[in-house]
N, CA, C and O atoms as a MOPAC input file, in Angstrom:
PM7 MOZYME 1SCF
protein

 N    -52.13800 1   133.13500 1   -91.56700 1
 C    -52.72800 1   132.30900 1   -90.52400 1
 C    -53.70200 1   131.08600 1   -91.08400 1
 O    -54.13200 1   130.97200 1   -92.23200 1
 N    -53.91700 1   130.24800 1   -90.01500 1
 C    -53.92700 1   128.72700 1   -90.26400 1
 C    -55.39400 1   128.41900 1   -89.63600 1
 O    -55.63900 1   129.19200 1   -88.70900 1
 N    -56.33600 1   127.57300 1   -89.87800 1
 C    -57.31700 1   127.22400 1   -89.06100 1
 C    -56.56800 1   125.93100 1   -88.38500 1
 O    -55.37900 1   126.14100 1   -88.14600 1
 N    -56.93600 1   124.95500 1   -88.12200 1
 C    -56.66900 1   123.76100 1   -87.23100 1
 C    -57.90700 1   123.14800 1   -86.74500 1
 O    -58.62600 1   123.78500 1   -85.97400 1
 N    -58.38400 1   121.33900 1   -87.33300 1
 C    -59.13600 1   120.80100 1   -86.57300 1
 C    -58.97800 1   119.13400 1   -86.51800 1
 O    -58.89000 1   118.12300 1   -87.21500 1
 N    -59.01000 1   119.64900 1   -85.12000 1
 C    -58.63400 1   117.73800 1   -84.86800 1
 C    -60.26800 1   117.28700 1   -84.51700 1
 O    -61.11500 1   117.71700 1   -83.73500 1
 N    -60.23200 1   116.31600 1   -85.41300 1
 C    -61.50200 1   115.01200 1   -84.74700 1
 C    -61.29400 1   114.01800 1   -84.67200 1
 O    -60.13800 1   113.73000 1   -84.98000 1
 N    -62.10800 1   112.98000 1   -84.28500 1
 C    -62.02500 1   111.92300 1   -83.89900 1
 C    -62.38900 1   111.21000 1   -85.03500 1
 O    -63.01100 1   111.68500 1   -85.98600 1
 N    -61.86400 1   109.68500 1   -84.89300 1
 C    -62.68700 1   109.03900 1   -85.94200 1
 C    -62.83800 1   107.72300 1   -85.22200 1
 O    -62.13400 1   107.15600 1   -84.38600 1
 N    -64.22300 1   107.34900 1   -85.93500 1
 C    -64.94000 1   106.06400 1   -84.93600 1
 C    -65.23200 1   105.49500 1   -85.96900 1
 O    -64.91200 1   106.08200 1   -87.00300 1
 N    -65.98200 1   104.07300 1   -86.09900 1
 C    -66.99000 1   103.44000 1   -87.33200 1
 C    -66.10400 1   103.50300 1   -88.41500 1
 O    -66.44300 1   104.14800 1   -89.40700 1
 N    -64.39600 1   102.60300 1   -88.35800 1
 C    -63.35400 1   102.74100 1   -89.00400 1
 C    -63.44600 1   104.05800 1   -90.11200 1
 O    -62.87300 1   104.16000 1   -91.19700 1
 N    -64.29600 1   104.94200 1   -89.49900 1
 C    -63.84000 1   106.14500 1   -90.11700 1
 C    -64.78500 1   107.09900 1   -90.96600 1
 O    -64.55500 1   108.14900 1   -91.56600 1
 N    -66.39200 1   106.03500 1   -90.72400 1
 C    -67.46800 1   106.93200 1   -91.11000 1
 C    -68.20800 1   107.43100 1   -89.88800 1
 O    -69.43600 1   107.33900 1   -89.90300 1
 N    -67.63100 1   107.92300 1   -88.88200 1
 C    -68.33100 1   109.09800 1   -87.95800 1
 C    -66.76800 1   110.01800 1   -87.88600 1
 O    -65.67100 1   109.49900 1   -87.68200 1
 N    -67.00900 1   111.36000 1   -88.09300 1
 C    -66.39100 1   112.09100 1   -87.41500 1
 C    -66.72600 1   113.28700 1   -86.48600 1
 O    -67.61200 1   114.01500 1   -86.93300 1
 N    -66.21100 1   113.63700 1   -85.30100 1
 C    -66.38800 1   113.97200 1   -84.08600 1
 C    -65.55500 1   114.92200 1   -83.58900 1
 O    -64.75500 1   114.62100 1   -82.70300 1
 N    -65.65000 1   116.48200 1   -84.20500 1
 C    -64.43200 1   117.17100 1   -83.92500 1
 C    -64.80400 1   117.44900 1   -82.52200 1
 O    -65.79900 1   117.44500 1   -81.79700 1
 N    -63.25300 1   117.74700 1   -82.47400 1
 C    -63.16500 1   117.20000 1   -80.57000 1
 C    -62.48800 1   119.37500 1   -80.39200 1
 O    -62.79300 1   120.10000 1   -79.44500 1
 N    -61.66900 1   119.77300 1   -81.52100 1
 C    -60.77100 1   120.89700 1   -81.07000 1
 C    -61.09600 1   121.89200 1   -82.51800 1
 O    -61.22800 1   121.33000 1   -83.60500 1
 N    -61.19700 1   123.31900 1   -82.39800 1
 C    -60.73100 1   123.72300 1   -83.23500 1
 C    -60.41300 1   124.84400 1   -82.60300 1
 O    -60.65700 1   125.24300 1   -81.46400 1
 N    -59.42200 1   125.61800 1   -84.13100 1
 C    -59.06000 1   126.62100 1   -83.25000 1
 C    -58.15400 1   127.45600 1   -84.73900 1
 O    -58.42800 1   127.23700 1   -85.91900 1
 N    -56.77600 1   128.66600 1   -84.09200 1
 C    -56.59300 1   129.61500 1   -85.66100 1
 C    -54.99000 1   129.35700 1   -84.42900 1
 O    -54.74900 1   129.02900 1   -83.26700 1
 N    -54.21800 1   129.81400 1   -85.80400 1
 C    -52.68900 1   129.94000 1   -85.37300 1
 C    -51.35200 1   130.91200 1   -86.08600 1
 O    -50.46500 1   130.44500 1   -86.80000 1
 N    -51.37900 1   131.18800 1   -86.00800 1
 C    -50.12400 1   132.33300 1   -86.98000 1
 C    -49.28200 1   131.33600 1   -87.82000 1
 O    -48.77000 1   131.53800 1   -88.92000 1
 N    -49.26100 1   130.53100 1   -87.27200 1
 C    -47.86800 1   129.45900 1   -88.21800 1
 C    -48.09300 1   128.42100 1   -88.09600 1
 O    -48.66700 1   128.12300 1   -87.04900 1
 N    -47.75200 1   127.24500 1   -89.14400 1
 C    -47.60500 1   125.93800 1   -88.94600 1
 C    -47.39800 1   125.41000 1   -87.81200 1
 O    -47.91100 1   124.34900 1   -87.45800 1
 N    -46.16400 1   126.50700 1   -86.71800 1
 C    -45.41300 1   125.43000 1   -85.82900 1
 C    -46.53900 1   125.80900 1   -85.19300 1
 O    -47.21100 1   124.84600 1   -84.82400 1
 N    -46.96100 1   126.80900 1   -84.94700 1
 C    -48.64200 1   127.53300 1   -83.61100 1
 C    -48.99800 1   126.29300 1   -83.92500 1
 O    -48.75000 1   125.27700 1   -83.27600 1
 N    -49.54900 1   126.37800 1   -84.87200 1
 C    -50.78700 1   124.95900 1   -85.07100 1
 C    -50.08600 1   123.50800 1   -84.75800 1
 O    -50.70000 1   122.74800 1   -84.00900 1
 N    -49.03200 1   123.16300 1   -85.21300 1
 C    -48.29700 1   121.84700 1   -84.11400 1
 C    -48.24500 1   121.80200 1   -82.57400 1
 O    -48.56300 1   120.97900 1   -81.71500 1
 N    -47.88600 1   122.63100 1   -82.58600 1
 C    -47.99600 1   122.88000 1   -80.89100 1
 C    -49.59700 1   122.74600 1   -80.46900 1
 O    -49.89300 1   122.15700 1   -79.42900 1
 N    -50.62900 1   123.33200 1   -81.34300 1
 C    -51.32100 1   123.16300 1   -80.01200 1
 C    -52.70300 1   121.42200 1   -80.36400 1
 O    -53.81500 1   121.15700 1   -79.90700 1
 N    -51.77300 1   120.69800 1   -81.36400 1
 C    -51.32300 1   119.47900 1   -82.13400 1
 C    -51.38900 1   118.68100 1   -80.49800 1
 O    -52.20700 1   118.04400 1   -79.83400 1
 N    -49.86700 1   119.22200 1   -80.36000 1
 C    -49.10900 1   118.26500 1   -79.46800 1
 C    -49.60600 1   118.53200 1   -77.88200 1
 O    -49.30600 1   117.81100 1   -76.93100 1
 N    -50.44200 1   119.74600 1   -77.82900 1
 C    -50.95900 1   120.61600 1   -76.52700 1
 C    -52.24500 1   119.34000 1   -76.35800 1
 O    -52.34400 1   118.59700 1   -75.38200 1
 N    -53.20800 1   119.33100 1   -77.64200 1
 C    -54.25100 1   118.38400 1   -77.80600 1
 C    -54.14200 1   116.72800 1   -77.54300 1
 O    -54.98600 1   115.90100 1   -77.19800 1
 N    -53.12900 1   116.65600 1   -77.77300 1
 C    -53.05900 1   114.98300 1   -77.82300 1
 C    -51.41300 1   114.92500 1   -78.37700 1
 O    -50.78200 1   114.99800 1   -79.43100 1
 N    -51.20200 1   114.75200 1   -76.99600 1
 C    -49.46400 1   114.78200 1   -76.88100 1
 C    -48.96500 1   113.31900 1   -77.39600 1
 O    -48.04400 1   113.40200 1   -78.21000 1
 N    -49.30400 1   112.26100 1   -77.14700 1
 C    -48.72100 1   111.15700 1   -77.48500 1
 C    -48.64500 1   111.06600 1   -78.76700 1
 O    -47.66600 1   110.49700 1   -79.24900 1
 N    -49.54600 1   111.54600 1   -79.51700 1
 C    -49.42000 1   111.10900 1   -81.56500 1
 C    -47.79200 1   111.29000 1   -81.28200 1
 O    -47.19500 1   111.72300 1   -80.29600 1
 N    -47.43000 1   110.89300 1   -82.26800 1
 C    -46.25200 1   110.84300 1   -83.00800 1
 C    -46.39000 1   112.19700 1   -84.15000 1
 O    -47.24200 1   112.15700 1   -85.03700 1
 N    -45.58300 1   113.20200 1   -84.01800 1
 C    -45.86100 1   113.96500 1   -85.04300 1
 C    -45.17100 1   114.02200 1   -86.11300 1
 O    -45.67300 1   114.70300 1   -87.00800 1
 N    -44.16900 1   113.52700 1   -86.33000 1
 C    -43.27100 1   113.56400 1   -87.59500 1
 C    -43.35000 1   113.74300 1   -88.46900 1
 O    -42.55500 1   114.50600 1   -89.02000 1
 N    -44.40300 1   113.12100 1   -89.16000 1
 C    -45.20900 1   113.61200 1   -90.61700 1
 C    -45.94800 1   115.19300 1   -90.58500 1
 O    -46.37500 1   115.66600 1   -91.63800 1
 N    -46.02700 1   115.74900 1   -89.63800 1
 C    -46.11800 1   117.05400 1   -89.59000 1
 C    -45.09900 1   118.08300 1   -89.88400 1
 O    -45.54000 1   119.20200 1   -90.14700 1
 N    -44.17600 1   117.96100 1   -89.88800 1
 C    -42.72700 1   118.56500 1   -90.61200 1
 C    -43.33300 1   119.95700 1   -90.88700 1
 O    -44.50800 1   119.77700 1   -91.20300 1
 N    -43.04900 1   121.16400 1   -90.89800 1
 C    -43.35900 1   122.84500 1   -90.90700 1
 C    -42.98400 1   123.10100 1   -92.19000 1
 O    -43.50100 1   124.09000 1   -92.71100 1
 N    -42.14200 1   122.39700 1   -92.88800 1
 C    -42.73100 1   122.54400 1   -94.91500 1
 C    -43.51000 1   121.65500 1   -95.49700 1
 O    -44.50800 1   121.98500 1   -96.13800 1
 N    -43.07800 1   120.27500 1   -95.30800 1
 C    -44.43900 1   119.54800 1   -95.52900 1
 C    -46.03300 1   120.39100 1   -95.57100 1
 O    -46.80200 1   120.74600 1   -96.46400 1
 N    -46.01100 1   120.44800 1   -94.38800 1
 C    -47.62000 1   120.77000 1   -94.19200 1
 C    -48.00000 1   122.21600 1   -94.91800 1
 O    -49.14700 1   122.47200 1   -95.28400 1
 N    -46.65100 1   123.30800 1   -95.10500 1
 C    -46.81000 1   124.32200 1   -95.73600 1
 C    -46.88300 1   124.13600 1   -97.40600 1
 O    -47.61300 1   124.80300 1   -98.13900 1
 N    -45.99500 1   123.11700 1   -97.82300 1
 C    -46.22700 1   122.88500 1   -99.62700 1
 C    -47.85000 1   122.07800 1   -99.73900 1
 O    -48.60300 1   122.24000 1  -100.70000 1
 N    -48.16400 1   121.19200 1   -98.52500 1
 C    -49.67600 1   120.63400 1   -98.97700 1
 C    -50.67000 1   121.61200 1   -98.56200 1
 O    -51.81300 1   121.27300 1   -98.86900 1
 N    -50.57600 1   122.69800 1   -97.97000 1
 C    -51.08300 1   124.21100 1   -97.99700 1
 C    -51.33800 1   124.82900 1   -99.14200 1
 O    -52.38400 1   125.18200 1   -99.68700 1
 N    -49.92700 1   124.92100 1   -99.48900 1
 C    -49.85200 1   125.76700 1  -100.79700 1
 C    -50.19200 1   124.97200 1  -101.82000 1
 O    -51.02800 1   125.41300 1  -102.60900 1
 N    -49.69300 1   123.78300 1  -102.01500 1
 C    -50.79900 1   122.74400 1  -103.22800 1
 C    -52.26700 1   122.24600 1  -103.06200 1
 O    -52.86400 1   122.18600 1  -104.13600 1
 N    -52.77300 1   121.98600 1  -102.29100 1
 C    -54.17400 1   121.40700 1  -102.10400 1
 C    -55.09600 1   122.25600 1  -101.31300 1
 O    -56.17200 1   121.93000 1  -100.81200 1
 N    -54.42200 1   123.52800 1  -101.28400 1
 C    -55.20600 1   124.43600 1   -99.80200 1
 C    -55.65200 1   123.92900 1   -98.44200 1
 O    -56.28500 1   124.50000 1   -97.55400 1
 N    -54.99300 1   122.31800 1   -98.54200 1
 C    -55.34900 1   122.23300 1   -97.23200 1
 C    -54.39800 1   120.77200 1   -96.73500 1
 O    -54.13600 1   119.88400 1   -97.54700 1
 N    -53.93000 1   120.72200 1   -95.18200 1
 C    -52.44500 1   119.34100 1   -94.92900 1
 C    -54.14900 1   118.48400 1   -93.82200 1
 O    -54.69100 1   119.05100 1   -92.87300 1
 N    -54.47600 1   117.37800 1   -94.28100 1
 C    -55.09900 1   116.50800 1   -93.71700 1
 C    -54.36300 1   115.11400 1   -93.32300 1
 O    -53.91600 1   114.34900 1   -94.17700 1
 N    -54.30100 1   114.91200 1   -92.12000 1
 C    -53.34300 1   113.32900 1   -91.91700 1
 C    -53.64800 1   112.62200 1   -90.51200 1
 O    -53.16400 1   112.96800 1   -89.43400 1
 N    -54.52200 1   111.58900 1   -90.72100 1
 C    -54.77200 1   110.76200 1   -89.01900 1
 C    -53.76600 1   110.41100 1   -88.86100 1
 O    -52.80900 1   110.13500 1   -89.58500 1
 N    -53.99600 1   110.41300 1   -87.72000 1
 C    -52.90900 1   109.94400 1   -86.23800 1
 C    -53.36100 1   108.79900 1   -85.50300 1
 O    -54.50700 1   108.47100 1   -85.80700 1
 N    -52.85500 1   108.15100 1   -84.70200 1
 C    -53.45800 1   107.11400 1   -84.08200 1
 C    -52.64700 1   107.38000 1   -82.12600 1
 O    -51.51000 1   107.21300 1   -81.68300 1
 N    -53.74000 1   107.76600 1   -81.59700 1
 C    -52.76600 1   107.06300 1   -80.34300 1
 C    -52.42900 1   106.00700 1   -79.76000 1
 O    -53.01300 1   104.94300 1   -79.96400 1
 N    -51.17700 1   106.17200 1   -78.73400 1
 C    -51.05300 1   104.63600 1   -78.03500 1
 C    -52.07500 1   104.03800 1   -77.66800 1
 O    -51.89500 1   102.84100 1   -77.89100 1
 N    -53.39900 1   104.27900 1   -77.06900 1
 C    -54.38800 1   104.15100 1   -76.16300 1
 C    -55.99000 1   103.20900 1   -77.98700 1
 O    -57.10300 1   102.68300 1   -77.99300 1
 N    -55.05800 1   103.55600 1   -78.90000 1
 C    -56.17300 1   102.75700 1   -79.41400 1
 C    -56.85700 1   103.91600 1   -80.38100 1
 O    -57.30900 1   103.69200 1   -81.50400 1
 N    -56.84100 1   105.14000 1   -79.74500 1
 C    -57.67900 1   106.66800 1   -80.60700 1
 C    -57.22400 1   106.82000 1   -82.22800 1
 O    -56.08700 1   106.51200 1   -82.58700 1
 N    -58.15800 1   107.29000 1   -83.08300 1
 C    -58.13100 1   107.14500 1   -84.37300 1
 C    -58.40500 1   108.94900 1   -84.19800 1
 O    -59.29200 1   109.33300 1   -83.43500 1
 N    -57.60700 1   109.89000 1   -84.93100 1
 C    -57.73500 1   111.50000 1   -85.41400 1
 C    -57.72900 1   111.79800 1   -86.27300 1
 O    -56.83200 1   111.07900 1   -86.71300 1
 N    -58.06900 1   112.44200 1   -87.15900 1
 C    -57.86500 1   112.76800 1   -88.17500 1
 C    -57.82300 1   114.38100 1   -87.93800 1
 O    -58.88900 1   114.95000 1   -87.70300 1
 N    -56.35300 1   115.28400 1   -88.01000 1
 C    -55.47200 1   116.54800 1   -88.34700 1
 C    -55.64500 1   117.30700 1   -89.66900 1
 O    -54.93400 1   117.10700 1   -90.65400 1
 N    -56.63300 1   118.18000 1   -89.61200 1
 C    -56.54600 1   119.71400 1   -90.87000 1
 C    -56.14400 1   120.90400 1   -90.08600 1
 O    -56.57200 1   121.56600 1   -89.14100 1
 N    -54.99700 1   120.88300 1   -91.00100 1
 C    -54.38700 1   122.43200 1   -90.91000 1
 C    -54.95900 1   123.24600 1   -92.42000 1
 O    -54.41800 1   122.72000 1   -93.39200 1
 N    -55.54100 1   123.94100 1   -92.65700 1
 C    -55.79100 1   125.33700 1   -93.31800 1
 C    -55.50300 1   126.29500 1   -93.53700 1
 O    -54.96100 1   126.84700 1   -92.57900 1
 N    -55.57100 1   126.79100 1   -94.27900 1
 C    -55.44100 1   128.44100 1   -94.53500 1
 C    -56.36800 1   129.41400 1   -94.27100 1
 O    -57.29600 1   129.43500 1   -95.07900 1
 N    -56.42100 1   130.51800 1   -93.07700 1
 C    -57.43700 1   131.10400 1   -93.38400 1
 C    -57.63500 1   131.98500 1   -94.15500 1
 O    -56.87300 1   132.93800 1   -94.31600 1
 N    -58.92600 1   131.76000 1   -94.88200 1
 C    -59.05400 1   132.72100 1   -96.04000 1
 C    -60.25400 1   134.23000 1   -95.90800 1
 O    -60.36300 1   135.01700 1   -96.84800 1

């Protein structure tokens, strides 16, 4: 199982406000939650294998994404311990 957190970044990343927290049974399910919460975000950096390798290596996957309207978000996918 995985934890997923989607947070809005403001003030050049100095302020982080969590907008969504959830759990997923797989990396693919976590990516589905991301697409549901931020449908306009390019998720090409979130390939299932890349996320899984990062989780295995450093215990989580973090990636900042941007929406077409200028929003900036940090997505974290981490294993449930």
